[in-house]
Structures are given as C-alpha cells and as structure tokens.
mmCIF file of C-alpha atoms in Angstrom:
data_model
loop_
_atom_site.group_PDB
_atom_site.id
_atom_site.type_symbol
_atom_site.label_atom_id
_atom_site.label_comp_id
_atom_site.label_asym_id
_atom_site.label_seq_id
_atom_site.Cartn_x
_atom_site.Cartn_y
_atom_site.Cartn_z
ATOM 1 C CA MET A 1288 -8.114 21.160 -11.750
ATOM 2 C CA ARG A 1289 -5.749 18.355 -10.735
ATOM 3 C CA THR A 1290 -2.731 20.345 -11.921
ATOM 4 C CA VAL A 1291 -3.768 23.391 -9.903
ATOM 5 C CA ASN A 1292 -4.468 21.149 -6.917
ATOM 6 C CA ARG A 1293 -0.949 19.714 -6.976
ATOM 7 C CA GLY A 1294 0.430 23.232 -6.827
ATOM 8 C CA LEU A 1295 -1.779 24.066 -3.849
ATOM 9 C CA LEU A 1296 -0.573 20.976 -1.993
ATOM 10 C CA GLU A 1297 3.062 21.861 -2.638
ATOM 11 C CA LEU A 1298 2.465 25.396 -1.388
ATOM 12 C CA SER A 1299 0.741 24.087 1.757
ATOM 13 C CA TYR A 1300 3.692 21.834 2.492
ATOM 14 C CA ARG A 1301 6.373 24.436 1.832
ATOM 15 C CA LEU A 1302 4.584 26.983 4.037
ATOM 16 C CA ASP A 1303 4.203 24.310 6.732
ATOM 17 C CA LEU A 1304 0.500 25.064 7.036
ATOM 18 C CA PRO A 1305 -1.529 22.964 9.479
ATOM 19 C CA PHE A 1306 -4.221 22.704 6.824
ATOM 20 C CA SER A 1307 -4.116 21.850 3.140
ATOM 21 C CA LEU A 1308 -5.137 24.324 0.460
ATOM 22 C CA GLY A 1309 -6.148 21.473 -1.836
ATOM 23 C CA GLY A 1310 -7.366 17.904 -1.715
ATOM 24 C CA PRO A 1311 -5.236 14.739 -1.594
ATOM 25 C CA VAL A 1312 -3.809 13.366 -4.835
ATOM 26 C CA SER A 1313 -3.674 9.795 -3.563
ATOM 27 C CA LEU A 1314 -6.029 7.755 -1.403
ATOM 28 C CA MET A 1315 -5.272 4.362 0.130
ATOM 29 C CA VAL A 1316 -8.480 2.427 0.772
ATOM 30 C CA GLU A 1317 -8.885 -0.836 2.669
ATOM 31 C CA PRO A 1318 -11.761 -2.746 1.004
ATOM 32 C CA SER A 1319 -11.525 -5.578 3.551
ATOM 33 C CA ALA A 1320 -9.682 -5.798 6.855
ATOM 34 C CA ALA A 1321 -9.675 -9.607 6.769
ATOM 35 C CA CYS A 1322 -7.085 -11.875 5.182
ATOM 36 C CA ASN A 1323 -6.820 -15.566 4.371
ATOM 37 C CA LEU A 1324 -3.092 -15.645 5.225
ATOM 38 C CA ARG A 1325 -1.063 -15.144 8.403
ATOM 39 C CA CYS A 1326 2.136 -13.434 7.305
ATOM 40 C CA PRO A 1327 4.526 -12.937 10.267
ATOM 41 C CA LEU A 1328 5.351 -9.250 9.589
ATOM 42 C CA CYS A 1329 1.815 -8.135 8.750
ATOM 43 C CA PRO A 1330 -0.407 -6.620 11.476
ATOM 44 C CA THR A 1331 -3.386 -8.592 10.153
ATOM 45 C CA GLY A 1332 -1.333 -11.778 9.996
ATOM 46 C CA ILE A 1333 -0.330 -11.506 13.647
ATOM 47 C CA HIS A 1334 -3.858 -10.455 14.748
ATOM 48 C CA ALA A 1335 -2.794 -6.935 15.752
ATOM 49 C CA THR A 1336 -5.421 -4.933 13.812
ATOM 50 C CA LYS A 1337 -8.574 -6.134 15.667
ATOM 51 C CA ARG A 1338 -10.895 -5.211 12.758
ATOM 52 C CA ASP A 1339 -11.067 -8.461 10.749
ATOM 53 C CA GLY A 1340 -14.846 -8.320 10.341
ATOM 54 C CA TYR A 1341 -15.004 -4.978 8.531
ATOM 55 C CA THR A 1342 -15.543 -4.364 4.823
ATOM 56 C CA LEU A 1343 -16.094 -1.023 3.110
ATOM 57 C CA SER A 1344 -19.238 -0.561 1.012
ATOM 58 C CA PRO A 1345 -19.103 1.055 -2.452
ATOM 59 C CA ASP A 1346 -21.846 3.495 -1.419
ATOM 60 C CA ASP A 1347 -19.835 4.704 1.567
ATOM 61 C CA PHE A 1348 -16.728 4.932 -0.597
ATOM 62 C CA GLU A 1349 -18.372 7.079 -3.271
ATOM 63 C CA ARG A 1350 -20.153 9.274 -0.744
ATOM 64 C CA ALA A 1351 -16.950 9.829 1.225
ATOM 65 C CA LEU A 1352 -15.046 10.938 -1.876
ATOM 66 C CA GLY A 1353 -17.046 14.142 -2.104
ATOM 67 C CA TRP A 1354 -15.163 16.802 -4.059
ATOM 68 C CA PHE A 1355 -11.929 14.822 -3.750
ATOM 69 C CA ARG A 1356 -13.111 12.907 -6.804
ATOM 70 C CA TYR A 1357 -11.797 15.911 -8.749
ATOM 71 C CA THR A 1358 -8.379 16.089 -7.024
ATOM 72 C CA LEU A 1359 -7.448 12.432 -6.651
ATOM 73 C CA GLN A 1360 -5.114 10.954 -9.234
ATOM 74 C CA THR A 1361 -4.801 7.454 -7.778
ATOM 75 C CA VAL A 1362 -6.753 5.189 -5.440
ATOM 76 C CA THR A 1363 -4.922 2.137 -4.121
ATOM 77 C CA PHE A 1364 -7.330 -0.523 -2.913
ATOM 78 C CA TRP A 1365 -5.363 -2.236 -0.162
ATOM 79 C CA VAL A 1366 -3.989 -1.548 3.287
ATOM 80 C CA TRP A 1367 -3.591 -4.570 5.576
ATOM 81 C CA GLY A 1368 -6.363 -6.889 4.380
ATOM 82 C CA GLU A 1369 -6.965 -8.948 1.226
ATOM 83 C CA PRO A 1370 -9.038 -6.789 -1.181
ATOM 84 C CA PHE A 1371 -10.594 -9.767 -3.010
ATOM 85 C CA LEU A 1372 -12.467 -10.667 0.197
ATOM 86 C CA ASN A 1373 -14.760 -7.696 -0.452
ATOM 87 C CA ARG A 1374 -17.193 -8.861 -3.159
ATOM 88 C CA ASN A 1375 -17.967 -5.217 -4.007
ATOM 89 C CA LEU A 1376 -14.382 -4.355 -4.930
ATOM 90 C CA PRO A 1377 -15.158 -4.049 -8.685
ATOM 91 C CA LYS A 1378 -17.909 -1.518 -7.923
ATOM 92 C CA MET A 1379 -15.426 0.691 -6.071
ATOM 93 C CA VAL A 1380 -12.925 0.422 -8.914
ATOM 94 C CA ALA A 1381 -15.714 1.409 -11.308
ATOM 95 C CA VAL A 1382 -16.396 4.519 -9.199
ATOM 96 C CA ALA A 1383 -12.735 5.534 -9.507
ATOM 97 C CA SER A 1384 -12.806 4.941 -13.270
ATOM 98 C CA ARG A 1385 -15.956 7.051 -13.626
ATOM 99 C CA TYR A 1386 -14.077 10.041 -12.243
ATOM 100 C CA HIS A 1387 -10.923 9.331 -14.254
ATOM 101 C CA ILE A 1388 -8.934 8.250 -11.191
ATOM 102 C CA ALA A 1389 -6.275 5.580 -11.691
ATOM 103 C CA SER A 1390 -6.877 2.468 -9.582
ATOM 104 C CA GLN A 1391 -4.581 -0.172 -8.156
ATOM 105 C CA VAL A 1392 -5.308 -3.461 -6.397
ATOM 106 C CA SER A 1393 -2.712 -5.566 -4.597
ATOM 107 C CA THR A 1394 -3.609 -9.191 -3.866
ATOM 108 C CA ASN A 1395 -1.984 -12.309 -2.441
ATOM 109 C CA GLY A 1396 -3.221 -14.090 -5.549
ATOM 110 C CA HIS A 1397 -5.397 -16.825 -4.062
ATOM 111 C CA PHE A 1398 -8.714 -15.673 -5.585
ATOM 112 C CA LEU A 1399 -7.763 -14.826 -9.148
ATOM 113 C CA GLU A 1400 -9.656 -17.709 -10.727
ATOM 114 C CA GLY A 1401 -13.035 -16.465 -9.475
ATOM 115 C CA PRO A 1402 -15.499 -14.225 -11.361
ATOM 116 C CA MET A 1403 -14.249 -11.036 -9.683
ATOM 117 C CA LEU A 1404 -11.185 -10.858 -11.918
ATOM 118 C CA ASP A 1405 -13.198 -10.267 -15.102
ATOM 119 C CA GLU A 1406 -15.329 -7.719 -13.251
ATOM 120 C CA LEU A 1407 -12.215 -5.785 -12.236
ATOM 121 C CA PHE A 1408 -10.963 -5.744 -15.825
ATOM 122 C CA ALA A 1409 -14.379 -4.521 -16.995
ATOM 123 C CA ALA A 1410 -14.399 -1.828 -14.291
ATOM 124 C CA GLY A 1411 -11.228 -0.315 -15.755
ATOM 125 C CA LEU A 1412 -8.643 -1.354 -13.166
ATOM 126 C CA THR A 1413 -5.331 0.356 -13.952
ATOM 127 C CA LEU A 1414 -2.848 -1.887 -12.119
ATOM 128 C CA LEU A 1415 -3.143 -5.373 -10.600
ATOM 129 C CA LYS A 1416 -0.269 -6.259 -8.257
ATOM 130 C CA ILE A 1417 0.051 -9.961 -7.470
ATOM 131 C CA SER A 1418 2.334 -10.970 -4.596
ATOM 132 C CA ILE A 1419 4.268 -14.042 -5.700
ATOM 133 C CA ASP A 1420 7.174 -13.140 -3.393
ATOM 134 C CA THR A 1421 9.615 -15.826 -4.524
ATOM 135 C CA PRO A 1422 10.214 -18.084 -7.529
ATOM 136 C CA ASN A 1423 11.087 -20.847 -5.046
ATOM 137 C CA ALA A 1424 8.007 -22.894 -4.124
ATOM 138 C CA GLY A 1425 9.801 -24.362 -1.120
ATOM 139 C CA LEU A 1426 10.313 -20.917 0.454
ATOM 140 C CA TYR A 1427 6.886 -19.468 -0.261
ATOM 141 C CA THR A 1428 5.048 -20.513 2.904
ATOM 142 C CA ARG A 1429 7.898 -19.357 5.116
ATOM 143 C CA TYR A 1430 6.446 -15.883 4.785
ATOM 144 C CA ARG A 1431 2.992 -16.454 3.264
ATOM 145 C CA VAL A 1432 1.792 -18.655 6.085
ATOM 146 C CA GLY A 1433 -1.343 -20.520 5.054
ATOM 147 C CA GLY A 1434 -0.802 -19.839 1.365
ATOM 148 C CA ASP A 1435 -0.321 -22.119 -1.628
ATOM 149 C CA PHE A 1436 2.358 -21.313 -4.184
ATOM 150 C CA GLU A 1437 0.805 -23.321 -7.025
ATOM 151 C CA THR A 1438 -2.560 -21.586 -6.547
ATOM 152 C CA VAL A 1439 -0.880 -18.202 -6.938
ATOM 153 C CA VAL A 1440 1.131 -19.247 -9.991
ATOM 154 C CA ARG A 1441 -1.984 -20.685 -11.603
ATOM 155 C CA GLY A 1442 -3.853 -17.500 -10.741
ATOM 156 C CA VAL A 1443 -1.261 -15.270 -12.388
ATOM 157 C CA LYS A 1444 -1.388 -17.318 -15.589
ATOM 158 C CA HIS A 1445 -5.184 -17.158 -15.523
ATOM 159 C CA ALA A 1446 -5.117 -13.370 -15.034
ATOM 160 C CA VAL A 1447 -2.767 -12.940 -17.982
ATOM 161 C CA ALA A 1448 -4.949 -15.149 -20.182
ATOM 162 C CA ARG A 1449 -8.167 -13.360 -19.209
ATOM 163 C CA LYS A 1450 -6.619 -9.947 -19.763
ATOM 164 C CA ARG A 1451 -5.670 -10.931 -23.294
ATOM 165 C CA ALA A 1452 -9.017 -12.580 -23.988
ATOM 166 C CA LEU A 1453 -10.955 -9.518 -22.839
ATOM 167 C CA GLY A 1454 -8.593 -6.982 -24.374
ATOM 168 C CA ALA A 1455 -8.204 -5.296 -20.986
ATOM 169 C CA ARG A 1456 -5.621 -2.548 -20.542
ATOM 170 C CA THR A 1457 -4.846 -3.394 -16.910
ATOM 171 C CA ILE A 1458 -1.144 -3.704 -16.123
ATOM 172 C CA ILE A 1459 -0.417 -7.014 -14.400
ATOM 173 C CA GLU A 1460 2.531 -6.764 -12.024
ATOM 174 C CA ALA A 1461 4.297 -9.737 -10.478
ATOM 175 C CA GLN A 1462 5.656 -8.659 -7.101
ATOM 176 C CA TYR A 1463 8.548 -10.349 -5.309
ATOM 177 C CA MET A 1464 10.211 -9.782 -1.948
ATOM 178 C CA ALA A 1465 13.911 -10.045 -1.277
ATOM 179 C CA MET A 1466 14.113 -12.351 1.746
ATOM 180 C CA ARG A 1467 16.499 -14.876 3.243
ATOM 181 C CA GLY A 1468 17.110 -17.614 0.708
ATOM 182 C CA SER A 1469 15.435 -15.711 -2.137
ATOM 183 C CA GLU A 1470 17.689 -12.835 -3.168
ATOM 184 C CA ASP A 1471 18.355 -13.553 -6.846
ATOM 185 C CA MET A 1472 16.659 -10.719 -8.725
ATOM 186 C CA ALA A 1473 17.491 -12.276 -12.092
ATOM 187 C CA ALA A 1474 15.548 -15.371 -11.048
ATOM 188 C CA MET A 1475 12.606 -13.207 -9.957
ATOM 189 C CA ILE A 1476 12.581 -11.364 -13.278
ATOM 190 C CA ALA A 1477 12.774 -14.618 -15.229
ATOM 191 C CA HIS A 1478 9.936 -16.128 -13.189
ATOM 192 C CA GLY A 1479 7.680 -13.103 -13.638
ATOM 193 C CA ARG A 1480 8.346 -12.976 -17.384
ATOM 194 C CA GLU A 1481 7.681 -16.692 -17.708
ATOM 195 C CA LEU A 1482 4.273 -16.187 -16.081
ATOM 196 C CA GLY A 1483 3.479 -13.437 -18.590
ATOM 197 C CA ALA A 1484 3.443 -10.431 -16.233
ATOM 198 C CA ASP A 1485 3.645 -6.978 -17.801
ATOM 199 C CA GLN A 1486 6.148 -5.883 -15.184
ATOM 200 C CA VAL A 1487 8.114 -7.251 -12.239
ATOM 201 C CA ARG A 1488 8.631 -5.409 -8.965
ATOM 202 C CA VAL A 1489 11.042 -6.329 -6.166
ATOM 203 C CA LYS A 1490 10.454 -5.060 -2.633
ATOM 204 C CA MET A 1491 12.443 -5.228 0.587
ATOM 205 C CA LEU A 1492 10.993 -6.762 3.716
ATOM 206 C CA GLY A 1493 10.144 -4.204 6.380
ATOM 207 C CA ILE A 1494 9.338 -4.474 10.086
ATOM 208 C CA GLY A 1495 6.447 -2.215 11.012
ATOM 209 C CA SER A 1496 5.116 -0.723 14.221
ATOM 210 C CA SER A 1497 3.040 -3.838 14.962
ATOM 211 C CA VAL A 1498 6.343 -5.582 15.800
ATOM 212 C CA PRO A 1499 7.940 -3.007 18.149
ATOM 213 C CA GLU A 1500 10.748 -5.308 19.342
ATOM 214 C CA PRO A 1501 11.780 -7.770 16.626
ATOM 215 C CA THR A 1502 13.198 -11.127 17.702
ATOM 216 C CA GLU A 1503 15.394 -13.573 15.838
ATOM 217 C CA LYS A 1504 12.185 -14.989 14.314
ATOM 218 C CA GLU A 1505 11.616 -11.739 12.420
ATOM 219 C CA TRP A 1506 15.279 -11.058 11.676
ATOM 220 C CA SER A 1507 15.693 -14.552 10.197
ATOM 221 C CA LEU A 1508 13.443 -13.512 7.320
ATOM 222 C CA MET A 1509 15.697 -10.618 6.294
ATOM 223 C CA PRO A 1510 17.978 -11.105 3.270
ATOM 224 C CA GLU A 1511 21.689 -11.629 3.798
ATOM 225 C CA ALA A 1512 22.780 -9.338 0.966
ATOM 226 C CA GLU A 1513 23.416 -5.870 2.392
ATOM 227 C CA ALA A 1514 22.089 -4.180 -0.735
ATOM 228 C CA LEU A 1515 18.710 -5.883 -0.261
ATOM 229 C CA ASN A 1516 18.457 -5.358 3.496
ATOM 230 C CA ARG A 1517 16.593 -2.300 4.725
ATOM 231 C CA TYR A 1518 18.414 -2.276 8.071
ATOM 232 C CA ALA A 1519 22.062 -1.812 8.966
ATOM 233 C CA ASP A 1520 21.965 -4.152 11.987
ATOM 234 C CA HIS A 1521 19.630 -5.756 14.517
ATOM 235 C CA THR A 1522 20.146 -3.106 17.178
ATOM 236 C CA ASP A 1523 18.559 -0.235 15.241
ATOM 237 C CA VAL A 1524 15.272 -0.957 13.460
ATOM 238 C CA ARG A 1525 15.467 2.111 11.257
ATOM 239 C CA PRO A 1526 16.292 2.303 7.550
ATOM 240 C CA LYS A 1527 19.980 2.448 6.723
ATOM 241 C CA ILE A 1528 19.590 5.919 5.227
ATOM 242 C CA GLN A 1529 18.672 8.245 8.074
ATOM 243 C CA TRP A 1530 16.859 11.546 7.912
ATOM 244 C CA ASP A 1531 17.917 14.681 9.725
ATOM 245 C CA ASP A 1532 15.386 17.455 9.424
ATOM 246 C CA GLU A 1533 13.153 15.969 6.742
ATOM 247 C CA ARG A 1534 9.462 16.535 7.206
ATOM 248 C CA CYS A 1535 6.814 14.016 6.199
ATOM 249 C CA THR A 1536 5.054 14.928 2.947
ATOM 250 C CA TYR A 1537 2.424 12.206 3.186
ATOM 251 C CA ILE A 1538 -0.007 14.081 5.434
ATOM 252 C CA TRP A 1539 -0.238 17.029 3.048
ATOM 253 C CA ARG A 1540 -0.785 14.918 -0.056
ATOM 254 C CA ARG A 1541 -2.344 11.548 0.734
ATOM 255 C CA MET A 1542 -4.964 9.905 2.943
ATOM 256 C CA VAL A 1543 -5.661 6.419 4.288
ATOM 257 C CA LEU A 1544 -9.176 5.054 4.789
ATOM 258 C CA ASN A 1545 -9.540 1.793 6.701
ATOM 259 C CA ALA A 1546 -12.366 -0.682 6.196
ATOM 260 C CA ASP A 1547 -14.010 0.421 9.462
ATOM 261 C CA GLY A 1548 -14.269 4.011 8.211
ATOM 262 C CA LYS A 1549 -11.368 5.416 10.239
ATOM 263 C CA CYS A 1550 -8.880 7.794 8.614
ATOM 264 C CA LEU A 1551 -5.186 7.521 9.455
ATOM 265 C CA PRO A 1552 -2.136 9.672 8.666
ATOM 266 C CA CYS A 1553 -0.564 6.799 6.710
ATOM 267 C CA SER A 1554 -0.552 3.020 6.326
ATOM 268 C CA HIS A 1555 2.477 2.732 8.630
ATOM 269 C CA ASP A 1556 0.168 3.479 11.551
ATOM 270 C CA GLN A 1557 -0.479 -0.249 11.785
ATOM 271 C CA LEU A 1558 -1.948 -0.152 15.290
ATOM 272 C CA VAL A 1559 -4.239 2.844 14.604
ATOM 273 C CA LYS A 1560 -2.544 5.004 17.210
ATOM 274 C CA PHE A 1561 -3.479 8.200 15.384
ATOM 275 C CA GLU A 1562 -7.117 8.170 14.319
ATOM 276 C CA LEU A 1563 -7.673 11.500 12.562
ATOM 277 C CA GLY A 1564 -11.369 11.125 11.857
ATOM 278 C CA THR A 1565 -14.032 8.847 10.416
ATOM 279 C CA ILE A 1566 -16.453 8.758 7.491
ATOM 280 C CA LYS A 1567 -19.156 7.268 9.703
ATOM 281 C CA SER A 1568 -22.457 9.109 10.213
ATOM 282 C CA GLY A 1569 -22.386 10.384 6.640
ATOM 283 C CA ARG A 1570 -19.155 12.323 6.949
ATOM 284 C CA SER A 1571 -16.906 12.903 3.937
ATOM 285 C CA LEU A 1572 -13.148 12.623 3.625
ATOM 286 C CA ALA A 1573 -13.019 16.397 3.152
ATOM 287 C CA SER A 1574 -14.494 16.950 6.621
ATOM 288 C CA VAL A 1575 -11.591 14.940 8.062
ATOM 289 C CA TRP A 1576 -8.792 16.259 5.822
ATOM 290 C CA ASN A 1577 -8.720 19.738 7.365
ATOM 291 C CA GLY A 1578 -10.449 18.863 10.608
ATOM 292 C CA PRO A 1579 -9.031 19.584 14.097
ATOM 293 C CA ALA A 1580 -7.236 16.228 14.453
ATOM 294 C CA TYR A 1581 -5.470 16.517 11.095
ATOM 295 C CA ARG A 1582 -4.401 20.095 11.857
ATOM 296 C CA ARG A 1583 -2.974 19.077 15.230
ATOM 297 C CA TYR A 1584 -1.145 16.192 13.626
ATOM 298 C CA ARG A 1585 0.432 18.389 10.940
ATOM 299 C CA ARG A 1586 1.502 20.956 13.558
ATOM 300 C CA GLY A 1587 3.234 18.287 15.626
ATOM 301 C CA ILE A 1588 4.711 16.166 12.850
ATOM 302 C CA ARG A 1589 8.366 16.978 13.595
ATOM 303 C CA GLN A 1590 8.017 15.784 17.189
ATOM 304 C CA THR A 1591 5.980 12.770 16.099
ATOM 305 C CA GLN A 1592 8.731 11.758 13.685
ATOM 306 C CA LYS A 1593 11.256 11.758 16.516
ATOM 307 C CA ASN A 1594 9.127 9.694 18.888
ATOM 308 C CA GLU A 1595 7.100 7.218 16.868
ATOM 309 C CA ILE A 1596 8.329 3.839 15.659
ATOM 310 C CA MET A 1597 6.163 4.055 12.541
ATOM 311 C CA CYS A 1598 8.002 7.220 11.463
ATOM 312 C CA GLN A 1599 11.470 6.041 12.435
ATOM 313 C CA ARG A 1600 11.025 2.902 10.310
ATOM 314 C CA CYS A 1601 9.357 4.631 7.374
ATOM 315 C CA PRO A 1602 11.281 4.227 4.097
ATOM 316 C CA GLU A 1603 9.305 7.019 2.419
ATOM 317 C CA LEU A 1604 10.550 9.550 4.944
ATOM 318 C CA VAL A 1605 14.168 8.804 4.178
ATOM 319 C CA ARG A 1606 14.160 7.854 0.513
ATOM 320 C CA LYS A 1607 11.361 6.796 -1.774
ATOM 321 C CA ASP A 1608 13.513 4.473 -3.889
ATOM 322 C CA LEU A 1609 14.777 2.300 -1.028
ATOM 323 C CA ASP A 1610 13.150 -0.735 -2.702
ATOM 324 C CA PRO A 1611 14.627 -1.946 -6.012
ATOM 325 C CA GLY A 1612 11.183 -1.204 -7.483
ATOM 326 C CA VAL A 1613 10.163 -2.190 -11.012
ATOM 327 C CA VAL A 1614 13.063 -4.216 -12.394
ATOM 328 C CA PHE A 1615 11.372 -5.341 -15.606
ATOM 329 C CA ALA A 1616 8.666 -3.852 -17.790
ATOM 330 C CA ALA A 1617 7.460 -5.377 -21.050
ATOM 331 C CA ARG A 1618 7.354 -3.267 -24.191
ATOM 332 C CA ALA A 1619 3.901 -2.181 -25.312
ATOM 333 C CA ASP A 1620 3.934 -4.736 -28.132
ATOM 334 C CA GLU A 1621 4.761 -7.516 -25.650
ATOM 335 C CA ALA A 1622 2.013 -6.730 -23.134
#
C-alpha cells in the first residue's frame, strides 16, 4: 500500500491538485513544546512559541493517525521542544513500531541517563539524534544556552553502552552544527567516532521566521567559511541557492503536528501563522489533510512562497542537500 500511496502523492503534486490522492509519507510530531535550553535561534528558546505547557498524549497520537498508519513511512518525534520532557514518548514510538513505521527522536542530550532511554530502545526506535553541536566544550553554551557539555558527552557514551548491552538496533547519530569558531568537520567526525556514535551528521545554522530581522547577535553565530554558511550576506536572509518557479513539495507529502494538537504546513512555520486544522475534539489527521484550510493553502502556495519569510528561508525549497549531512557512518560490523 505504501508504494501505491507514494505514486498517488506524486501524481497529486504533478497535477497541482489542491487535495492529495493519498496520505502523507512523513509526519513530524512534537511530543513536548517545552525545552530545558534557551537556544538563541530557536523559537522555543526565545519564547516565541507560547505553548510551553503542552504535551501530546499517546492516545491522542494513535487516534489521530487513523488510516495514515498504513501510508506513513517515518514519524519524527520533534519540532521545537525537547521530546524527552514527555514521559510518554516511548509509548508513541511503540505505536509507530506496531504499524511498521520508522521512528526518529532528536534530543539535546541532557536526559539520556534516565530510564526513558532503555524504554525507547525496547519500543523499537529507529534513529536517535543527539545534538552535541561542537567538539569544543568552551563553545558549547554559546548556542546551547543553559546546557552542559559534559552532561551531553556522558549521555552519548551511556546511550552507546546501553544500546550494546540491550542489543538494540537503533542508530545513534551524533549531530554537530557548523558555527563560528567550530567549523572543522574532521574534528567533528573524530569526536563523534570517539564517543561511539554510529554516524555523524553536520548541519548549517539557519535563521527562521521567529527572527524576522536578524541583528549582529544572530549573525555572529554564523560560520566564517563560505561553504558552511547558508547565506550569501547579511542583507538577504535567504539561502545562497535561490529558487525560481519551484513549488513546495512538503504540503503534498508530509504533515506537522504540534503538541497542542494544531497541524501546520511545515516546521518552518515557527510562529504558527498558518494553522491548517487540529486533532482536538476527536478529529483525525485525515480530516485535516484534505480539509478546506489545507486545500486553500495548496492552491495559494506559489504566492505564499513569494511573500512569506518561512518559505524564502527554507533550504528544502531550494535544495535538500544544503547541509553537509551525514559525513561519517560506521560499517555494520562496527556499530
């Protein structure tokens, strides 16, 4: 069914239909809208989201899936909060595993030594992304405000040890960000390998719609190396590679579900400007997916792309491999 569904989504996109003939292949879920850190480029970190108190329940998650449980290939359990702050996260991962849906969790790494880690491994988590950001302890809190580098490093080592002890098949990914003062990818790879990660990913810093007019404070975080900088200069906060008449594919293939039950066109809508529906009052994701708001949004996407900051700054719209991506992956016999 999933193969047929992918074909239906491609047909819907190519025909520029305001509705989708199939269900989404990917779902981004926000287990918790709260976070223990205050990162300067994150909408939660700068108190722009206004939904810190919300967590998503596993019952609501499973109910909302509806028939999408048969079309989804991946569920990513993060948006703009820290997933480990929802104590029911393993139950939601278990729901995804039950329906043969790959699952991913991205964490800032401060809660890896608690009991939830083993529960996630037992639930069948596919990929655990841990944001280490830099191999330089002295630079860590420049971006991860309120964080502790040694806690994260210790947590990664603990996760690797527990994975091996339990015989879990979860891929553990050490994630780094190219930022001012930390641009040596070889050092990032070496650090991730030393910690025992199965793979190492390097990302570029991005400035989202929650920071509409960046100041020198934000720009000072950007890397100096042109190859690792998403932006050409400080006067144009759009990716270096511009799009002409490209049309967003996200809204025909993927969905975003926030912790408060609201559905958005994508995670780049940091300020929830475009609420396309909700799973409250017993509603399913399917009732939102082809509902009136989603249809209007798909019809107007070309104009939206021209006018909205979130679209103009979107790396996925211009090129999906803008980030360096996975720069190291262990062989199967090393994992």
